[in-house]
Amino acid sequence: MTAHVMVDIRGVHKSFGRLEVLRGVDLQVAAGSVTVILGPSGSGKSTLLRAVNHLERLDRGFVSIDGELIGHRYSGGRLHERPEREVLRQRTGIGFVFQNFNLFPHLTVLENLVEAPVSALKRPKAAARATARDLLARVGLADKADAYPRQLSGGQQQRVAIARALALEPKVLLFDEPTSALDPELVGEVLDVIRDLARASTTMIVVTHEIGFAREVADTVVFMDGGVVVEQGPPADVLDHPAHERTRAFLSKVL
Amino acid sequence: MSTTLRTGSPPTVEGEAVDLAALPVVPARHPWRWAAGLAALVLVAQFLHGLATNPGWDWPTFRAFLTTGVVLKAVGVTLQLTCYGTVLGFALGAVVAALRLSASPILQTIAWTYTWAFRSIPLIVQLVFWFNLSYLYKHLGIGLPFGPAFFSFDTNGILGATGAAVLGLALHQAAYAAEIIRAGVLSVDAGQTEAAAALGIPRLRQARRIILPQAMRAILPNAANEVISLFKGTSIVYVMAIGELFYQVQVIYGRTGRVVPLLMVATAWYILLTTLLSVLQYYVERHFARGSLRTPPPTPVQRLRALVRQGRPGRPALRIARTVR
């Protein structure tokens, strides 16, 4: 039996000037699965994640989510870039959690969660507020609805950012090093939230350096280096019996 | 007196064992600070005494003209010019800033050229130019580019002296406003636009709800500077014989010969209204600072109320301790 492919990444190339960051990446993510991307810095893993919701435009290749091309449209034997309005609509189906949270500092926690559902999905305000309060309870911050982001700790801010992404009920959640900006004692509370989401069969792609977390939560571990996927597989294979020398070298440094 | 502190042995003062940790600390004295302060106060007192006693200031004339109808009306004209200049200037400035920040190289260049031109031409030259626009174009019309006009107006009919002044002030102000607004937008962290885009928030809403409110923090101090400088800068339109404050006091002292007291009348109004603008600025800035500090600072009114309630200002613990000593 083959699982339904939620995210399909094929032959993705991306250069910044003369620097080729992604050099033909192929990756399939099954619906309801957790994929953790590991790799040294500069390996292109963050760029790949940003390419998935078209924050970076691709030079070649495509990304599709649930069968729909993201940022492109196929017609007449070519891929055409979609107008911004369509890309924005597509992004409402893709949750993105940033390394630096990027909460809106001038809005309260509740307003941060309500903004996109109301302005992008045209949800009624009252319903959006009710959903937002439920989500805040889910990440353990029900009492912080009226606080401003700067009044929260880093871990709390990242949990709000996750709730904000969930408020759009996305098909996929993308995490770009969600714990890298946090003090060590705050990492756990954020990983707990992601762990809960994994248990609820949310499709997720997580770029991280937390090997222990990858081993515990990931269905698939992907190792990237030099803009390509070097190897991928279940955590027990990739982390404990890596097939490639480069994977072994990386793991020996971070473990 | 010799104090010996050696590790391992108890501290001694002139051979006697003393528990230094238990001693009170006498703050250092600053006699020269007091001397300099007193000297400055003497100079200030001398200046104030001169203001009060020198008959040249002619305070009775000052009082007589400060609130006469002509002067009040002139203050009104000055405020009107400031309002139009500010509103139109910043509206046009916002458009120019948006063009400059757009992705189109053509629009960027046009915006850059606008700013370049209007920052290069002295305001007074511009004012005289707009004042004499009818010399260049007798009629103005709306129609097809390079084609026939649908409506046509007599230039002097729609652009009187006041109109020319407002136009000149607004166009001049727009060039500066555009740069201030652009600086504000650039000061907002790029992650904010990215987060808004990642959430699928529509473009215009991103600008209005996410970027501009944050940009306002950087825009406001500079914008207030511009408004205040425009407010006083309106005095330049006296060259067009418009009855604003500075022109009007000139007319009066031309008639009465009381130059100094009438200049003081204008000065008093400029100071009063600038003060009001500064107070307004404080509260507007405070509004846009929400979320940027963990606890917003109290307003002067709140601070005053706290003072009345407790009989002492907000955080004077240190000062009281020192005076009581």
Coordinates of C-alpha atoms in Angstrom, one line a residue:
Chain A
M1 CA 0.0 0.0 0.0
T2 CA 1.4 3.4 -0.9
A3 CA 0.5 6.3 1.4
H4 CA -1.0 9.5 -0.1
V5 CA 1.8 11.9 -1.0
M6 CA 1.1 15.3 0.5
V7 CA 4.2 17.2 -0.5
D8 CA 5.9 16.4 -3.7
I9 CA 9.3 18.1 -4.4
R10 CA 10.9 17.3 -7.8
G11 CA 14.1 18.4 -9.4
V12 CA 14.2 21.7 -7.5
H13 CA 17.1 24.1 -8.4
K14 CA 17.8 27.4 -6.8
S15 CA 20.7 29.8 -7.2
F16 CA 21.5 33.0 -5.4
G17 CA 23.6 34.9 -7.9
R18 CA 26.4 32.4 -8.9
L19 CA 25.9 30.3 -5.7
E20 CA 23.8 27.2 -6.5
V21 CA 22.0 26.4 -3.2
L22 CA 19.7 23.7 -4.4
R23 CA 21.0 21.4 -7.1
G24 CA 18.1 19.1 -8.0
V25 CA 16.2 18.1 -4.8
D26 CA 13.6 15.3 -4.9
L27 CA 11.6 14.5 -1.8
Q28 CA 8.1 13.0 -1.2
V29 CA 6.3 13.5 2.1
A30 CA 3.4 11.2 3.0
A31 CA 0.3 12.6 4.4
G32 CA 0.3 12.5 8.2
S33 CA 4.0 11.9 8.4
V34 CA 6.9 13.8 10.0
T35 CA 10.0 14.4 8.0
V36 CA 13.0 15.8 9.7
I37 CA 15.7 17.5 7.5
L38 CA 19.2 17.4 8.9
G39 CA 22.4 18.8 7.4
P40 CA 25.3 21.2 7.9
S41 CA 24.7 24.9 7.6
G42 CA 24.8 26.0 4.0
S43 CA 23.4 22.6 2.8
G44 CA 20.3 24.3 1.5
K45 CA 17.8 22.8 3.9
S46 CA 16.2 26.2 5.0
T47 CA 16.1 27.3 1.3
L48 CA 14.3 24.1 0.4
L49 CA 11.7 24.7 3.2
R50 CA 11.2 28.2 2.0
A51 CA 10.8 27.0 -1.6
V52 CA 8.0 24.7 -0.5
N53 CA 5.7 27.7 0.3
H54 CA 7.2 29.8 -2.5
L55 CA 9.0 32.3 -0.2
E56 CA 11.8 31.5 -2.6
R57 CA 11.0 31.3 -6.3
L58 CA 12.4 28.2 -8.0
D59 CA 14.8 28.3 -11.0
R60 CA 13.8 24.8 -12.1
G61 CA 11.7 22.0 -10.8
F62 CA 8.4 22.1 -9.0
V63 CA 6.7 21.7 -5.6
S64 CA 3.2 20.4 -5.3
I65 CA 1.0 20.0 -2.2
D66 CA -2.0 17.7 -2.3
G67 CA -1.7 17.6 -6.1
E68 CA -1.6 21.4 -6.6
L69 CA 1.5 23.1 -8.0
I70 CA 2.7 25.8 -5.5
G71 CA 3.6 29.1 -7.0
H72 CA 3.3 27.8 -10.6
R73 CA 0.7 26.8 -13.0
Y74 CA 1.1 24.4 -15.9
S75 CA -0.2 25.5 -19.3
G76 CA 1.0 25.2 -22.9
G77 CA 4.0 23.0 -22.0
R78 CA 5.4 25.5 -19.5
L79 CA 5.3 26.4 -15.9
H80 CA 4.0 29.9 -15.4
E81 CA 4.6 31.8 -12.1
R82 CA 1.3 32.5 -10.5
P83 CA 0.2 36.1 -9.6
E84 CA 0.9 37.1 -6.1
R85 CA -2.8 36.9 -5.0
E86 CA -2.9 33.2 -5.9
V87 CA 0.4 32.5 -4.2
L88 CA -0.9 34.2 -1.1
R89 CA -4.1 32.0 -1.2
Q90 CA -2.0 28.9 -1.6
R91 CA 0.1 29.8 1.4
T92 CA -2.9 29.7 3.6
G93 CA -2.8 26.0 3.2
I94 CA 0.9 25.8 4.3
G95 CA 1.8 26.7 7.9
F96 CA 5.3 28.2 8.4
V97 CA 7.1 28.5 11.7
F98 CA 10.2 30.7 11.6
Q99 CA 13.4 30.4 13.6
N100 CA 12.9 33.9 15.0
F101 CA 9.2 33.5 15.5
N102 CA 8.4 36.7 13.6
L103 CA 5.3 37.4 15.7
F104 CA 3.7 40.8 15.0
P105 CA 5.0 42.8 18.0
H106 CA 2.4 45.5 17.9
L107 CA -0.5 43.1 18.0
T108 CA -1.6 41.1 21.0
V109 CA -1.2 37.3 21.0
L110 CA -4.9 36.9 20.2
E111 CA -4.7 39.5 17.4
N112 CA -1.6 37.6 16.0
L113 CA -3.7 34.5 15.7
V114 CA -6.9 36.1 14.4
E115 CA -5.3 38.3 11.7
A116 CA -4.7 35.8 8.9
P117 CA -8.0 33.8 9.3
V118 CA -10.0 37.0 9.1
S119 CA -8.1 38.9 6.4
A120 CA -7.0 35.9 4.2
L121 CA -9.7 33.4 4.7
K122 CA -12.6 35.9 5.4
R123 CA -13.6 34.0 8.5
P124 CA -16.0 35.9 10.8
K125 CA -14.1 37.6 13.7
A126 CA -16.0 35.9 16.5
A127 CA -15.3 32.4 15.1
A128 CA -11.7 33.2 14.5
R129 CA -11.3 34.4 18.1
A130 CA -12.9 31.3 19.4
T131 CA -10.6 29.1 17.3
A132 CA -7.6 31.2 18.4
R133 CA -8.5 30.7 22.1
D134 CA -8.8 26.9 21.6
L135 CA -5.4 26.8 19.9
L136 CA -3.8 28.9 22.7
A137 CA -5.1 26.4 25.2
R138 CA -3.7 23.6 23.1
V139 CA -0.2 25.1 23.3
G140 CA -0.7 25.9 27.0
L141 CA -1.0 29.6 26.7
A142 CA -4.7 30.2 27.3
D143 CA -3.9 33.0 29.9
K144 CA -1.6 34.9 27.5
A145 CA -4.2 35.9 24.9
D146 CA -4.0 39.6 25.7
A147 CA -0.3 39.8 26.2
Y148 CA 2.0 41.4 23.7
P149 CA 4.7 39.1 22.2
R150 CA 7.6 40.9 23.9
Q151 CA 6.0 40.2 27.3
L152 CA 6.6 36.4 26.6
S153 CA 9.6 34.2 26.9
G154 CA 11.2 32.9 23.7
G155 CA 9.6 29.4 24.2
Q156 CA 6.2 31.0 24.7
Q157 CA 6.6 33.2 21.6
Q158 CA 7.4 30.1 19.5
R159 CA 4.4 28.3 20.8
V160 CA 2.2 31.3 19.9
A161 CA 3.9 31.2 16.4
I162 CA 2.9 27.6 16.1
A163 CA -0.7 28.3 17.1
R164 CA -0.7 31.2 14.6
A165 CA 0.3 28.8 11.8
L166 CA -2.3 26.3 13.0
A167 CA -5.1 28.9 12.9
L168 CA -5.3 28.6 9.1
E169 CA -5.8 24.8 9.5
P170 CA -3.0 24.1 7.0
K171 CA -2.5 20.8 5.2
V172 CA 1.2 21.0 6.0
L173 CA 3.3 22.6 8.7
L174 CA 6.9 23.7 7.9
F175 CA 9.3 24.4 10.8
D176 CA 12.6 26.3 10.0
E177 CA 14.9 25.5 13.0
P178 CA 12.1 26.2 15.5
T179 CA 14.3 25.9 18.5
S180 CA 17.6 27.4 17.3
A181 CA 16.9 30.8 18.8
L182 CA 15.9 29.5 22.2
D183 CA 17.7 29.1 25.5
P184 CA 18.4 25.4 26.1
E185 CA 15.8 25.2 29.0
L186 CA 13.1 26.5 26.7
V187 CA 13.7 24.0 23.8
G188 CA 11.7 21.3 25.5
E189 CA 8.4 23.1 25.7
V190 CA 8.4 23.8 22.0
L191 CA 9.4 20.3 21.1
D192 CA 6.5 19.0 23.3
V193 CA 4.1 21.0 21.2
I194 CA 5.5 19.6 17.9
R195 CA 5.4 16.1 19.4
D196 CA 1.7 16.5 20.2
L197 CA 1.1 17.6 16.6
A198 CA 2.9 14.5 15.4
R199 CA 0.7 12.4 17.5
A200 CA -2.3 14.0 15.9
S201 CA -1.0 13.0 12.5
T202 CA -0.2 16.5 11.2
T203 CA 2.0 16.4 8.1
M204 CA 5.2 18.2 9.0
I205 CA 8.6 19.0 7.6
V206 CA 11.0 20.1 10.3
V207 CA 14.5 21.5 9.7
T208 CA 16.4 21.1 13.0
H209 CA 19.6 20.3 14.7
E210 CA 17.9 18.3 17.5
I211 CA 19.0 14.8 16.6
G212 CA 17.3 13.2 19.7
F213 CA 14.0 14.8 18.6
A214 CA 14.5 13.5 15.1
R215 CA 15.1 10.0 16.4
E216 CA 12.0 10.1 18.5
V217 CA 9.4 11.8 16.3
A218 CA 10.5 11.5 12.7
D219 CA 9.0 9.0 10.3
T220 CA 11.6 9.9 7.8
V221 CA 15.0 11.5 8.3
V222 CA 16.5 13.3 5.3
F223 CA 20.2 14.2 5.3
M224 CA 21.1 17.1 2.9
D225 CA 24.5 18.4 1.9
G226 CA 25.7 20.6 -0.9
G227 CA 22.2 21.3 -2.2
V228 CA 21.1 17.7 -2.7
V229 CA 19.5 15.0 -0.6
V230 CA 22.4 12.6 0.3
E231 CA 20.2 10.0 1.9
Q232 CA 16.8 9.5 3.5
G233 CA 15.0 6.8 5.4
P234 CA 13.7 5.8 8.9
P235 CA 15.6 7.4 11.7
A236 CA 17.0 4.0 12.8
D237 CA 18.7 3.6 9.4
V238 CA 19.9 7.1 8.7
L239 CA 21.0 8.0 12.3
D240 CA 22.4 4.6 13.4
H241 CA 23.6 3.1 10.2
P242 CA 24.2 5.9 7.7
A243 CA 25.1 4.6 4.3
H244 CA 27.1 7.6 3.2
E245 CA 30.4 8.9 4.5
R246 CA 29.2 12.5 4.5
T247 CA 26.2 11.6 6.8
R248 CA 28.6 9.7 9.1
A249 CA 30.9 12.7 9.3
F250 CA 28.1 15.1 10.1
L251 CA 26.5 12.8 12.7
S252 CA 29.9 12.3 14.4
K253 CA 30.2 16.0 14.8
V254 CA 26.7 16.7 16.2
L255 CA 26.1 13.7 18.4
Chain B
M1 CA 45.2 56.9 57.9
S2 CA 46.1 53.6 56.4
T3 CA 43.8 50.7 55.7
T4 CA 45.3 47.3 55.2
L5 CA 43.4 44.7 53.3
R6 CA 45.2 41.5 52.9
T7 CA 43.7 38.2 51.9
G8 CA 43.7 35.8 54.8
S9 CA 44.0 38.4 57.5
P10 CA 41.1 40.5 58.9
P11 CA 41.1 44.2 57.7
T12 CA 42.7 46.6 60.0
V13 CA 42.7 50.5 60.2
E14 CA 45.8 51.9 61.9
G15 CA 46.4 48.5 63.5
E16 CA 42.8 48.2 64.8
A17 CA 40.5 45.5 63.6
V18 CA 37.3 47.0 61.9
D19 CA 34.4 45.3 60.3
L20 CA 34.3 47.4 57.0
A21 CA 31.3 45.6 55.7
A22 CA 29.2 47.0 58.5
L23 CA 30.2 50.7 57.9
P24 CA 27.8 53.2 56.3
V25 CA 29.1 54.8 53.0
V26 CA 29.3 58.6 52.7
P27 CA 28.5 59.7 49.1
A28 CA 31.3 61.7 47.4
R29 CA 30.7 65.5 47.4
H30 CA 30.7 67.6 44.3
P31 CA 31.4 71.2 45.2
W32 CA 32.3 72.3 41.7
R33 CA 29.0 70.9 40.3
W34 CA 27.2 73.2 42.8
A35 CA 29.4 76.2 41.9
A36 CA 28.8 75.7 38.1
G37 CA 25.0 75.4 38.7
L38 CA 24.9 78.6 40.8
A39 CA 26.9 80.5 38.1
A40 CA 24.5 79.4 35.4
L41 CA 21.5 80.4 37.6
V42 CA 23.0 83.9 38.0
L43 CA 23.2 84.3 34.2
V44 CA 19.6 83.1 33.8
A45 CA 18.4 85.5 36.5
Q46 CA 20.2 88.3 34.7
F47 CA 18.5 87.5 31.4
L48 CA 15.1 87.3 33.0
H49 CA 15.7 90.6 34.8
G50 CA 16.6 92.2 31.5
L51 CA 13.4 90.8 29.9
A52 CA 11.3 92.3 32.6
T53 CA 13.0 95.7 33.1
N54 CA 14.4 96.7 29.7
P55 CA 11.8 99.1 28.2
G56 CA 12.9 98.1 24.7
W57 CA 10.8 94.9 24.9
D58 CA 7.8 97.1 25.3
W59 CA 5.5 94.6 27.0
P60 CA 2.4 96.8 27.1
T61 CA 2.4 96.9 23.3
F62 CA 3.1 93.1 23.2
R63 CA 0.0 92.5 25.4
A64 CA -2.1 94.9 23.3
F65 CA -1.4 93.1 20.1
L66 CA -1.0 89.4 21.3
T67 CA -4.7 88.6 20.9
T68 CA -6.1 91.3 18.6
G69 CA -8.4 90.1 15.8
V70 CA -5.8 90.7 13.0
V71 CA -3.2 88.6 14.8
L72 CA -5.6 85.8 15.7
K73 CA -6.8 85.7 12.1
A74 CA -3.1 85.5 10.9
V75 CA -2.5 82.7 13.3
G76 CA -5.5 80.9 11.7
V77 CA -4.0 81.4 8.2
T78 CA -0.6 80.0 9.5
L79 CA -2.3 77.0 11.0
Q80 CA -4.3 76.5 7.8
L81 CA -1.2 76.6 5.6
T82 CA 0.5 74.1 8.0
C83 CA -2.5 71.7 7.9
Y84 CA -2.8 71.7 4.1
G85 CA 1.0 71.5 3.7
T86 CA 1.1 68.6 6.1
V87 CA -1.9 66.6 4.9
L88 CA -1.2 67.0 1.2
G89 CA 2.5 66.8 1.6
F90 CA 2.4 63.5 3.6
A91 CA -0.3 62.1 1.3
L92 CA 1.8 62.8 -1.8
G93 CA 4.9 61.7 0.1
A94 CA 3.3 58.3 0.9
V95 CA 2.6 57.8 -2.8
V96 CA 6.2 58.8 -3.7
A97 CA 7.6 56.5 -1.0
A98 CA 5.4 53.6 -2.3
L99 CA 6.6 54.2 -5.9
R100 CA 10.2 54.3 -4.7
L101 CA 9.7 51.0 -2.8
S102 CA 7.9 49.3 -5.7
A103 CA 9.4 46.6 -7.8
S104 CA 9.1 48.7 -11.0
P105 CA 12.4 50.4 -12.1
I106 CA 10.4 53.0 -14.0
L107 CA 8.3 54.0 -11.0
Q108 CA 11.4 53.9 -8.8
T109 CA 13.2 56.3 -11.1
I110 CA 10.2 58.7 -11.3
A111 CA 10.0 58.8 -7.5
W112 CA 13.7 59.3 -7.1
T113 CA 13.7 62.1 -9.6
Y114 CA 10.8 63.8 -7.8
T115 CA 12.6 63.8 -4.5
W116 CA 15.8 64.9 -6.2
A117 CA 14.1 67.8 -7.9
F118 CA 12.0 69.1 -5.0
R119 CA 14.9 68.8 -2.6
S120 CA 17.2 70.7 -4.9
I121 CA 14.9 73.7 -5.6
P122 CA 14.8 76.2 -2.7
L123 CA 11.3 76.6 -1.3
I124 CA 11.2 80.3 -1.9
V125 CA 12.1 79.9 -5.6
Q126 CA 9.4 77.3 -5.9
L127 CA 6.8 79.6 -4.3
V128 CA 7.5 82.5 -6.5
F129 CA 7.4 80.1 -9.5
W130 CA 4.0 78.7 -8.6
F131 CA 2.8 82.2 -7.9
N132 CA 3.7 83.1 -11.5
L133 CA 2.5 79.9 -13.1
S134 CA 0.0 81.8 -15.3
Y135 CA 2.9 83.4 -17.0
L136 CA 3.8 79.9 -18.4
Y137 CA 0.4 78.4 -18.7
K138 CA -2.6 80.7 -19.1
H139 CA -5.1 77.8 -19.1
L140 CA -5.0 74.4 -17.4
G141 CA -7.1 71.6 -18.6
I142 CA -8.0 67.9 -18.1
G143 CA -8.1 65.7 -21.2
L144 CA -6.2 63.1 -23.1
P145 CA -2.4 63.0 -22.9
F146 CA -1.2 65.2 -25.8
G147 CA -4.8 65.2 -27.0
P148 CA -7.8 67.5 -26.6
A149 CA -8.9 68.9 -23.2
F150 CA -12.3 68.1 -21.8
F151 CA -12.2 70.9 -19.2
S152 CA -10.2 74.0 -19.2
F153 CA -9.6 76.6 -16.4
D154 CA -8.0 80.0 -16.3
T155 CA -4.8 79.4 -14.2
N156 CA -5.2 82.5 -12.1
G157 CA -8.8 81.6 -11.4
I158 CA -8.0 78.3 -9.7
L159 CA -4.5 79.1 -8.4
G160 CA -4.6 82.3 -6.3
A161 CA -1.8 83.3 -4.0
T162 CA -3.0 80.9 -1.2
G163 CA -3.4 78.1 -3.7
A164 CA 0.1 78.6 -5.0
A165 CA 1.5 78.7 -1.5
V166 CA -0.3 75.5 -0.5
L167 CA 0.9 73.8 -3.7
G168 CA 4.5 74.9 -3.2
L169 CA 4.5 73.9 0.5
A170 CA 2.9 70.5 -0.2
L171 CA 5.1 69.6 -3.2
H172 CA 8.2 70.6 -1.2
Q173 CA 7.0 68.8 1.9
A174 CA 6.2 65.6 -0.1
A175 CA 9.8 65.2 -1.1
Y176 CA 10.9 65.1 2.5
A177 CA 7.9 63.1 3.7
A178 CA 8.6 60.5 1.1
E179 CA 12.1 59.9 2.4
I180 CA 10.9 59.8 6.0
I181 CA 8.1 57.3 5.2
R182 CA 10.5 55.2 3.2
A183 CA 13.0 55.2 6.1
G184 CA 10.3 54.0 8.4
V185 CA 9.2 51.2 6.1
L186 CA 12.8 50.1 5.7
S187 CA 13.3 50.0 9.4
V188 CA 10.7 47.3 9.9
D189 CA 12.3 43.8 10.1
A190 CA 12.1 41.9 6.9
G191 CA 10.8 38.9 8.8
Q192 CA 7.6 40.8 9.4
T193 CA 6.8 41.0 5.7
E194 CA 7.9 37.4 5.3
A195 CA 5.6 36.2 8.1
A196 CA 2.7 38.1 6.7
A197 CA 3.3 36.7 3.3
A198 CA 3.7 33.2 4.7
L199 CA 0.3 33.6 6.4
G200 CA -1.3 34.6 3.0
I201 CA -2.4 38.0 4.3
P202 CA -3.4 40.1 1.2
R203 CA -0.8 42.6 0.0
L204 CA -2.6 45.9 0.9
R205 CA -3.5 44.5 4.3
Q206 CA 0.1 43.5 5.0
A207 CA 1.1 47.2 4.4
R208 CA -1.7 48.7 6.4
R209 CA -2.0 46.3 9.3
I210 CA 1.5 44.9 9.7
I211 CA 4.2 47.1 8.2
L212 CA 2.9 50.7 8.6
P213 CA 2.0 50.6 12.3
Q214 CA 5.5 49.4 13.0
A215 CA 7.1 51.8 10.6
M216 CA 5.2 54.6 12.4
R217 CA 7.6 54.3 15.4
A218 CA 10.5 55.4 13.2
I219 CA 8.4 57.8 11.1
L220 CA 6.8 59.9 13.9
P221 CA 9.8 61.7 15.4
N222 CA 11.0 62.8 12.0
A223 CA 7.5 63.6 10.8
A224 CA 6.9 65.8 13.9
N225 CA 10.1 67.6 13.1
E226 CA 8.9 68.2 9.6
V227 CA 5.5 69.4 10.8
I228 CA 7.0 71.8 13.3
S229 CA 9.5 73.1 10.8
L230 CA 6.8 73.5 8.2
F231 CA 4.7 75.4 10.7
K232 CA 7.4 77.9 11.2
G233 CA 8.5 77.6 7.6
T234 CA 5.1 79.0 6.5
S235 CA 6.5 82.4 7.4
I236 CA 8.3 82.2 4.1
V237 CA 5.1 82.7 2.2
Y238 CA 5.1 86.4 3.3
V239 CA 6.9 86.9 0.0
M240 CA 3.5 86.3 -1.7
A241 CA 1.8 88.8 0.6
I242 CA -0.4 86.2 2.2
G243 CA -1.8 87.3 5.6
E244 CA -0.1 84.7 7.8
L245 CA 1.4 85.5 11.2
F246 CA 4.8 86.8 10.1
Y247 CA 3.5 88.9 7.3
Q248 CA 0.8 90.4 9.5
V249 CA 3.1 91.4 12.3
Q250 CA 5.3 93.0 9.7
V251 CA 2.4 95.0 8.4
I252 CA 1.6 96.1 11.9
Y253 CA 5.1 97.2 12.8
G254 CA 5.4 98.9 9.5
R255 CA 2.5 101.0 10.6
T256 CA 3.4 101.5 14.3
G257 CA 7.1 101.2 14.2
R258 CA 7.1 98.9 17.2
V259 CA 9.3 96.2 15.7
V260 CA 10.5 94.3 18.8
P261 CA 7.2 93.8 20.7
L262 CA 5.5 92.6 17.5
L263 CA 8.2 90.2 16.6
M264 CA 7.7 88.9 20.2
V265 CA 4.0 88.5 19.5
A266 CA 4.8 86.3 16.5
T267 CA 7.4 84.4 18.6
A268 CA 5.0 83.8 21.4
W269 CA 2.5 82.2 19.1
Y270 CA 5.1 80.1 17.4
I271 CA 6.3 78.9 20.7
L272 CA 2.9 78.2 22.1
L273 CA 1.7 76.2 19.0
T274 CA 5.0 74.3 18.7
T275 CA 4.6 73.3 22.4
L276 CA 1.1 72.0 21.6
L277 CA 2.4 70.0 18.6
S278 CA 5.2 68.5 20.8
V279 CA 2.6 67.4 23.4
L280 CA 0.5 65.9 20.6
Q281 CA 3.6 64.1 19.3
Y282 CA 4.3 62.6 22.7
Y283 CA 0.8 61.0 22.8
V284 CA 0.8 59.8 19.2
E285 CA 4.2 58.2 19.7
R286 CA 3.0 56.5 22.9
H287 CA 0.1 55.1 21.0
F288 CA 2.3 53.5 18.3
A289 CA 4.7 52.2 20.9
R290 CA 2.3 49.6 22.1
G291 CA 3.8 46.2 22.4
S292 CA 7.3 47.5 22.1
L293 CA 8.0 47.8 25.8
R294 CA 7.1 45.3 28.5
T295 CA 5.5 48.1 30.5
P296 CA 4.7 51.4 28.8
P297 CA 6.1 54.4 30.7
P298 CA 3.5 56.5 32.5
T299 CA 2.2 59.7 30.8
P300 CA 3.1 63.0 32.4
V301 CA -0.5 63.2 33.7
Q302 CA -0.3 59.8 35.2
R303 CA 3.0 60.7 36.8
L304 CA 1.5 63.9 38.2
R305 CA -1.4 61.9 39.6
A306 CA 1.0 59.4 41.3
L307 CA 2.8 62.4 42.7
V308 CA -0.3 63.8 44.2
R309 CA -1.4 60.5 45.6
Q310 CA 1.8 59.5 47.3
G311 CA 3.1 63.0 47.9
R312 CA 6.3 62.2 46.0
P313 CA 7.3 61.6 42.3
G314 CA 7.5 58.2 40.6
R315 CA 10.9 56.8 41.6
P316 CA 12.6 59.2 44.0
A317 CA 13.6 56.7 46.6
L318 CA 17.3 57.5 46.0
R319 CA 16.9 61.2 46.0
I320 CA 14.9 61.3 49.2
A321 CA 17.4 59.1 50.9
R322 CA 20.1 61.5 49.9
T323 CA 18.4 64.7 51.1
V324 CA 17.3 63.1 54.4
R325 CA 20.7 61.7 55.2

